[in-house]
Every structure is written in structure tokens, then in C-alpha cells.
Amino acid sequence: MSVLVLGGTGYIGSHAVYQLIDQDEKVIVIDNLETGHLEAIHPNATFYQGDIRDIDFLRKVFKAEPIHSVLHFAANSLVGESMENPLKYFDNNVHGTQVLLKAMTEYGVKKIVFSSTAATYGEPKQVPITEEMPTLPTSTYGETKLTMEKLMKWCGIAHGIRYVSLRYFNVAGARETAEIGEDHQPESHLIPIVLQTALNQREHVTIFGSDYNTDDGTCIRDYIHVEDLIAAHLLALDYLNNNGSSDIFNLGSSKGFSVKQIVETARKVTGNEIPVKYGPRRPGDPSVLIASSDKAREILGWIPERTHITKIVEDAWRWHSTHPLGYRTEGTS
Ligand code: UFG
């Protein structure tokens, strides 16, 4: 039997494929390669290129492969873009999940681990954020992920699909061996931008806002190592395989670091200067996002072992410094 990984050529999905194969699982990858990378596919995975909104394509894969469960990473995930182009997000994220659930129902596949986000909470009234807190997304992206969770819930009631939704905080780092890592075009996430500046690919990092109500005036986020994040997905699969009921879990470290602290850590790890400039706040950025991950620890038995900020930046640096152009090679765009 195989695990189907949707979006398995992206940053987080590719790390899932590698860990599943480390654990001797048979892995089927689906990706439309719109934002993912062919080079990120593990050589032992079976790859189908196609779009999850295409029901005939999905039927072909579900018919050909003995799929017992699904890990769903296939989505657009840029908060800013989602505000400019909401319909793109509803189409790819929500409609795509609707089609996927239809195919799962037709082929009797009843277990899904889902990639959700802290953006479902919006601006929290207090931190750390627990799973019971209100979900009031402040972006289209967060709204689509919340809607995808609701689709799974109602398909669970009607068709017996069981899901685990994992609400990620700030995912960073890379596989320790640096075969795969983070490569977004264009890049908008803090740690890759800071490390690209350390590589002199950017003149400076612009810090978005220095007047937040935090100790140093910059935003605080909860960073989680991508390998720990994926370990939680594998535990979630075990949980579903052991008849666990549908549930939602936060994944974070329960610790917050400011933008300035991230730059400082990267200066120490890389030994480079990393110039910064201060710019205005980025619209929609909450000042502090910190997870309570007690529920994942208690119910899934999750212990994030690599989630220390220096380790996260070191592993990200190993990837960026050995792949300064990401998956591209000289001369390609
Ligand atoms: N930041 C800068 N300069 C940059 C880039 C980021 O100062 O060039 C700051 C941001 O303002 C923010 C922090 O660094 O305070 C982290 O920003 P990221 O873009 O790396 O991450 P976000 O916290 O904005 O986004 C993450 C996930 C999203 C998710 C969101 C939930 O990447 O998928 O958390 O709010 F939706």
C-alpha cells in the first residue's frame, strides 16, 4: 500500500516524501509543478504530473495505485498574493480539495493529513494560541485553509473520511543532508531572505516595522524546523491508522523570536554582516504569533527535537550556501 503526497515537489511536501521513504513507505507524488521543483522529488517516489482540480487525472492515479492515505500539501500559500487574487486561492485551494475529496470518496480512501496554517486564527487575542481559540482569518489564504478544513469535516460526517489538520506556525530549516530545501520564486519568507543577504544576493534585509508592541519593536514568530513538522505528519498518519478520530493540532515550538533576533542568529551562524534597513509594516502582519503545541505533544506524542533557532538557521544555511540558486543551475531561470 502507498501514501499519496499531493504537492510533493514543494518545500514542505518534498521533506515529507523524503521522511516517508526513510521509513520504507511506498510514496506516490502528485504535483502540477506550478511552484514545485522536479529536482525535489525523491528518486524512489512514483511521480504523476497533474492538477488536483482535474478529476479524470485523479481517478487515473487512484485507479492505478494502491493508496491507503493522503498527505495534502497542494495549495497556493502566499498571504500577500491571496489578497490580490482571492479567486486564484479559492479555485486552487478550496476547489482543488473538493475534487480531491470526491476522488477519495469514489475510491474508498478515508484518511488524510492536511497542511493547515496559523493564518486560520488571524490576529490572536492572546498567545500562546490553542486550538480552541476563535478562527477569524485576516487573509484570503487563511480563509481558504479554514474552508478546506470544513470541507474535510463535512465529508467526514457524510462519507467517513477521517482527517488530521495540522496548523503550521513559521516553518523553516532544511533536511540536514541539504539535498532538499526552501526555494520559492519569488522568495517572501524571512529566513531565506536573511540568508540570501548573507550570500550577497541581496543588498540588505528590509525589516517590516520596528514600532510593534514587542521588546525590540519587531514582529515575533514561532519558528519550527521542517523536519520536526514532518515528523508530526508521520505521527498523524499513525494516529489515523490506529483509528484516531478527526482532529486539529497546532505545530510550533511554543517560543517566539523577533525579526531582529533572527537576523542576529543568522549573523552568528554565517559569520557575515547581513545589513538591514527598516521599512513600514507589512499589511496583515500580526505582531506576535506563538503556538501552544501541547495538544500535539499529548495526543500524537510529538517531540520536536530539532526546533532550536540556531539549529533551524544552521540547517537552512547549509542548504542555501550549497545551493545558492536553489534548484536552478547556472544559466537557467
Ligand atoms: N519579514 C521582514 N522582512 C522580510 C520578510 C519577512 O521583516 O523581508 C518579517 C514579517 O513581517 C514577519 C516575519 O518576518 O513578521 C516572518 O515573515 P514570513 O513572511 O517569513 O512569515 P509569516 O509569519 O508572514 O507567514 C507565515 C507562513 C504563512 C502563514 C503565516 C501565518 O509563511 O504561510 O505565517 O500568519 F500564513
PDB file of N, CA, C and O and ligand atoms in Angstrom, residues 77 79 117-119 141 170 188-190 193 206-208 219 221 223 259 282 285 289, ligand 1:
ATOM      1  N   SER A  77       0.143  29.483  -1.254  1.00  0.00           N
ATOM      2  CA  SER A  77       0.328  29.783   0.170  1.00  0.00           C
ATOM      3  C   SER A  77       0.932  31.158   0.462  1.00  0.00           C
ATOM      4  O   SER A  77       1.538  31.339   1.515  1.00  0.00           O
ATOM      5  N   VAL A  79       0.367  34.873   1.501  1.00  0.00           N
ATOM      6  CA  VAL A  79      -0.672  35.722   2.089  1.00  0.00           C
ATOM      7  C   VAL A  79      -0.923  36.952   1.205  1.00  0.00           C
ATOM      8  O   VAL A  79      -2.071  37.283   0.886  1.00  0.00           O
ATOM      9  N   THR A 117      -2.737  26.068   8.642  1.00  0.00           N
ATOM     10  CA  THR A 117      -1.882  27.214   8.956  1.00  0.00           C
ATOM     11  C   THR A 117      -2.372  28.014  10.157  1.00  0.00           C
ATOM     12  O   THR A 117      -3.583  28.079  10.418  1.00  0.00           O
ATOM     13  N   ALA A 118      -1.424  28.671  10.805  1.00  0.00           N
ATOM     14  CA  ALA A 118      -1.742  29.617  11.873  1.00  0.00           C
ATOM     15  C   ALA A 118      -2.589  30.772  11.343  1.00  0.00           C
ATOM     16  O   ALA A 118      -3.273  31.445  12.115  1.00  0.00           O
ATOM     17  N   ALA A 119      -2.553  30.982  10.013  1.00  0.00           N
ATOM     18  CA  ALA A 119      -3.335  32.082   9.427  1.00  0.00           C
ATOM     19  C   ALA A 119      -4.840  31.851   9.571  1.00  0.00           C
ATOM     20  O   ALA A 119      -5.624  32.765   9.328  1.00  0.00           O
ATOM     21  N   TYR A 141      -5.871  33.684   2.090  1.00  0.00           N
ATOM     22  CA  TYR A 141      -5.144  32.419   2.260  1.00  0.00           C
ATOM     23  C   TYR A 141      -5.664  31.673   3.494  1.00  0.00           C
ATOM     24  O   TYR A 141      -6.018  30.493   3.423  1.00  0.00           O
ATOM     25  N   ASN A 170       5.603  29.151  11.834  1.00  0.00           N
ATOM     26  CA  ASN A 170       6.577  29.519  10.787  1.00  0.00           C
ATOM     27  C   ASN A 170       7.561  28.383  10.518  1.00  0.00           C
ATOM     28  O   ASN A 170       8.452  28.138  11.340  1.00  0.00           O
ATOM     29  N   SER A 188       9.562  35.189  -0.210  1.00  0.00           N
ATOM     30  CA  SER A 188       8.989  36.221   0.669  1.00  0.00           C
ATOM     31  C   SER A 188       9.227  35.911   2.140  1.00  0.00           C
ATOM     32  O   SER A 188       8.948  36.734   3.002  1.00  0.00           O
ATOM     33  N   HIS A 189       9.753  34.722   2.445  1.00  0.00           N
ATOM     34  CA  HIS A 189       9.904  34.329   3.852  1.00  0.00           C
ATOM     35  C   HIS A 189      11.208  34.861   4.453  1.00  0.00           C
ATOM     36  O   HIS A 189      12.227  34.953   3.769  1.00  0.00           O
ATOM     37  N   LEU A 190      11.128  35.166   5.732  1.00  0.00           N
ATOM     38  CA  LEU A 190      12.221  35.887   6.390  1.00  0.00           C
ATOM     39  C   LEU A 190      13.564  35.140   6.345  1.00  0.00           C
ATOM     40  O   LEU A 190      14.573  35.721   5.929  1.00  0.00           O
ATOM     41  N   ILE A 193      15.335  34.963   3.027  1.00  0.00           N
ATOM     42  CA  ILE A 193      15.750  36.315   2.603  1.00  0.00           C
ATOM     43  C   ILE A 193      16.993  36.750   3.383  1.00  0.00           C
ATOM     44  O   ILE A 193      17.951  37.281   2.804  1.00  0.00           O
ATOM     45  N   THR A 206      15.005  44.080   4.460  1.00  0.00           N
ATOM     46  CA  THR A 206      14.105  45.132   4.950  1.00  0.00           C
ATOM     47  C   THR A 206      13.274  44.551   6.085  1.00  0.00           C
ATOM     48  O   THR A 206      12.569  43.550   5.890  1.00  0.00           O
ATOM     49  N   ILE A 207      13.396  45.154   7.246  1.00  0.00           N
ATOM     50  CA  ILE A 207      12.585  44.709   8.385  1.00  0.00           C
ATOM     51  C   ILE A 207      11.262  45.464   8.335  1.00  0.00           C
ATOM     52  O   ILE A 207      11.238  46.700   8.357  1.00  0.00           O
ATOM     53  N   PHE A 208      10.183  44.690   8.227  1.00  0.00           N
ATOM     54  CA  PHE A 208       8.865  45.301   8.050  1.00  0.00           C
ATOM     55  C   PHE A 208       8.292  45.747   9.400  1.00  0.00           C
ATOM     56  O   PHE A 208       7.584  44.993  10.060  1.00  0.00           O
ATOM     57  N   CYS A 219       8.318  42.174  14.796  1.00  0.00           N
ATOM     58  CA  CYS A 219       7.329  41.091  14.963  1.00  0.00           C
ATOM     59  C   CYS A 219       7.959  39.839  15.565  1.00  0.00           C
ATOM     60  O   CYS A 219       9.107  39.496  15.252  1.00  0.00           O
ATOM     61  N   ARG A 221       7.630  35.678  15.909  1.00  0.00           N
ATOM     62  CA  ARG A 221       7.053  34.486  15.299  1.00  0.00           C
ATOM     63  C   ARG A 221       7.603  33.237  15.976  1.00  0.00           C
ATOM     64  O   ARG A 221       8.679  33.259  16.578  1.00  0.00           O
ATOM     65  N   TYR A 223       9.061  29.726  15.220  1.00  0.00           N
ATOM     66  CA  TYR A 223       9.701  29.009  14.106  1.00  0.00           C
ATOM     67  C   TYR A 223       9.821  27.527  14.435  1.00  0.00           C
ATOM     68  O   TYR A 223      10.253  27.160  15.528  1.00  0.00           O
ATOM     69  N   VAL A 259      12.059  39.459  14.625  1.00  0.00           N
ATOM     70  CA  VAL A 259      12.775  39.559  13.342  1.00  0.00           C
ATOM     71  C   VAL A 259      14.241  39.907  13.612  1.00  0.00           C
ATOM     72  O   VAL A 259      15.156  39.315  13.023  1.00  0.00           O
ATOM     73  N   ARG A 282       4.257  45.420   7.139  1.00  0.00           N
ATOM     74  CA  ARG A 282       3.631  44.722   6.009  1.00  0.00           C
ATOM     75  C   ARG A 282       2.156  44.513   6.371  1.00  0.00           C
ATOM     76  O   ARG A 282       1.856  43.975   7.442  1.00  0.00           O
ATOM     77  N   ASP A 285       0.211  41.724   8.915  1.00  0.00           N
ATOM     78  CA  ASP A 285       1.124  41.001   9.808  1.00  0.00           C
ATOM     79  C   ASP A 285       0.693  41.168  11.268  1.00  0.00           C
ATOM     80  O   ASP A 285       0.767  42.277  11.809  1.00  0.00           O
ATOM     81  N   LEU A 289       2.879  35.863  17.013  1.00  0.00           N
ATOM     82  CA  LEU A 289       2.201  34.576  16.790  1.00  0.00           C
ATOM     83  C   LEU A 289       3.026  33.493  17.467  1.00  0.00           C
ATOM     84  O   LEU A 289       4.166  33.233  17.074  1.00  0.00           O
TER      85      LEU A 289
HETATM   86  N1  UFG B   1       9.716  39.902   7.473  1.00  0.00           N
HETATM   87  C1  UFG B   1      10.523  41.017   7.344  1.00  0.00           C
HETATM   88  N2  UFG B   1      11.185  41.195   6.176  1.00  0.00           N
HETATM   89  C2  UFG B   1      11.099  40.326   5.121  1.00  0.00           C
HETATM   90  C3  UFG B   1      10.274  39.178   5.260  1.00  0.00           C
HETATM   91  C4  UFG B   1       9.585  38.995   6.470  1.00  0.00           C
HETATM   92  O1  UFG B   1      10.622  41.836   8.262  1.00  0.00           O
HETATM   93  O2  UFG B   1      11.719  40.564   4.072  1.00  0.00           O
HETATM   94  C5  UFG B   1       9.006  39.678   8.742  1.00  0.00           C
HETATM   95  C6  UFG B   1       7.498  39.644   8.581  1.00  0.00           C
HETATM   96  O3  UFG B   1       6.966  40.944   8.668  1.00  0.00           O
HETATM   97  C7  UFG B   1       7.098  38.740   9.750  1.00  0.00           C
HETATM   98  C8  UFG B   1       8.301  37.801   9.915  1.00  0.00           C
HETATM   99  O4  UFG B   1       9.379  38.418   9.231  1.00  0.00           O
HETATM  100  O5  UFG B   1       6.990  39.499  10.900  1.00  0.00           O
HETATM  101  C9  UFG B   1       8.065  36.430   9.302  1.00  0.00           C
HETATM  102  O6  UFG B   1       7.610  36.624   7.969  1.00  0.00           O
HETATM  103  P1  UFG B   1       7.449  35.432   6.931  1.00  0.00           P
HETATM  104  O7  UFG B   1       6.981  36.032   5.645  1.00  0.00           O
HETATM  105  O8  UFG B   1       8.672  34.604   6.923  1.00  0.00           O
HETATM  106  O9  UFG B   1       6.302  34.554   7.587  1.00  0.00           O
HETATM  107  P2  UFG B   1       4.811  34.966   8.028  1.00  0.00           P
HETATM  108  O10 UFG B   1       4.815  34.980   9.521  1.00  0.00           O
HETATM  109  O11 UFG B   1       4.325  36.172   7.339  1.00  0.00           O
HETATM  110  O12 UFG B   1       3.997  33.779   7.369  1.00  0.00           O
HETATM  111  C10 UFG B   1       3.869  32.536   7.974  1.00  0.00           C
HETATM  112  C11 UFG B   1       3.645  31.499   6.880  1.00  0.00           C
HETATM  113  C12 UFG B   1       2.336  31.738   6.183  1.00  0.00           C
HETATM  114  C13 UFG B   1       1.228  31.840   7.200  1.00  0.00           C
HETATM  115  C14 UFG B   1       1.537  32.884   8.225  1.00  0.00           C
HETATM  116  C15 UFG B   1       0.509  32.930   9.305  1.00  0.00           C
HETATM  117  O13 UFG B   1       4.707  31.531   5.961  1.00  0.00           O
HETATM  118  O14 UFG B   1       2.069  30.666   5.311  1.00  0.00           O
HETATM  119  O15 UFG B   1       2.785  32.585   8.851  1.00  0.00           O
HETATM  120  O16 UFG B   1       0.326  34.240   9.711  1.00  0.00           O
HETATM  121  F1  UFG B   1       0.064  32.159   6.599  1.00  0.00           F
END
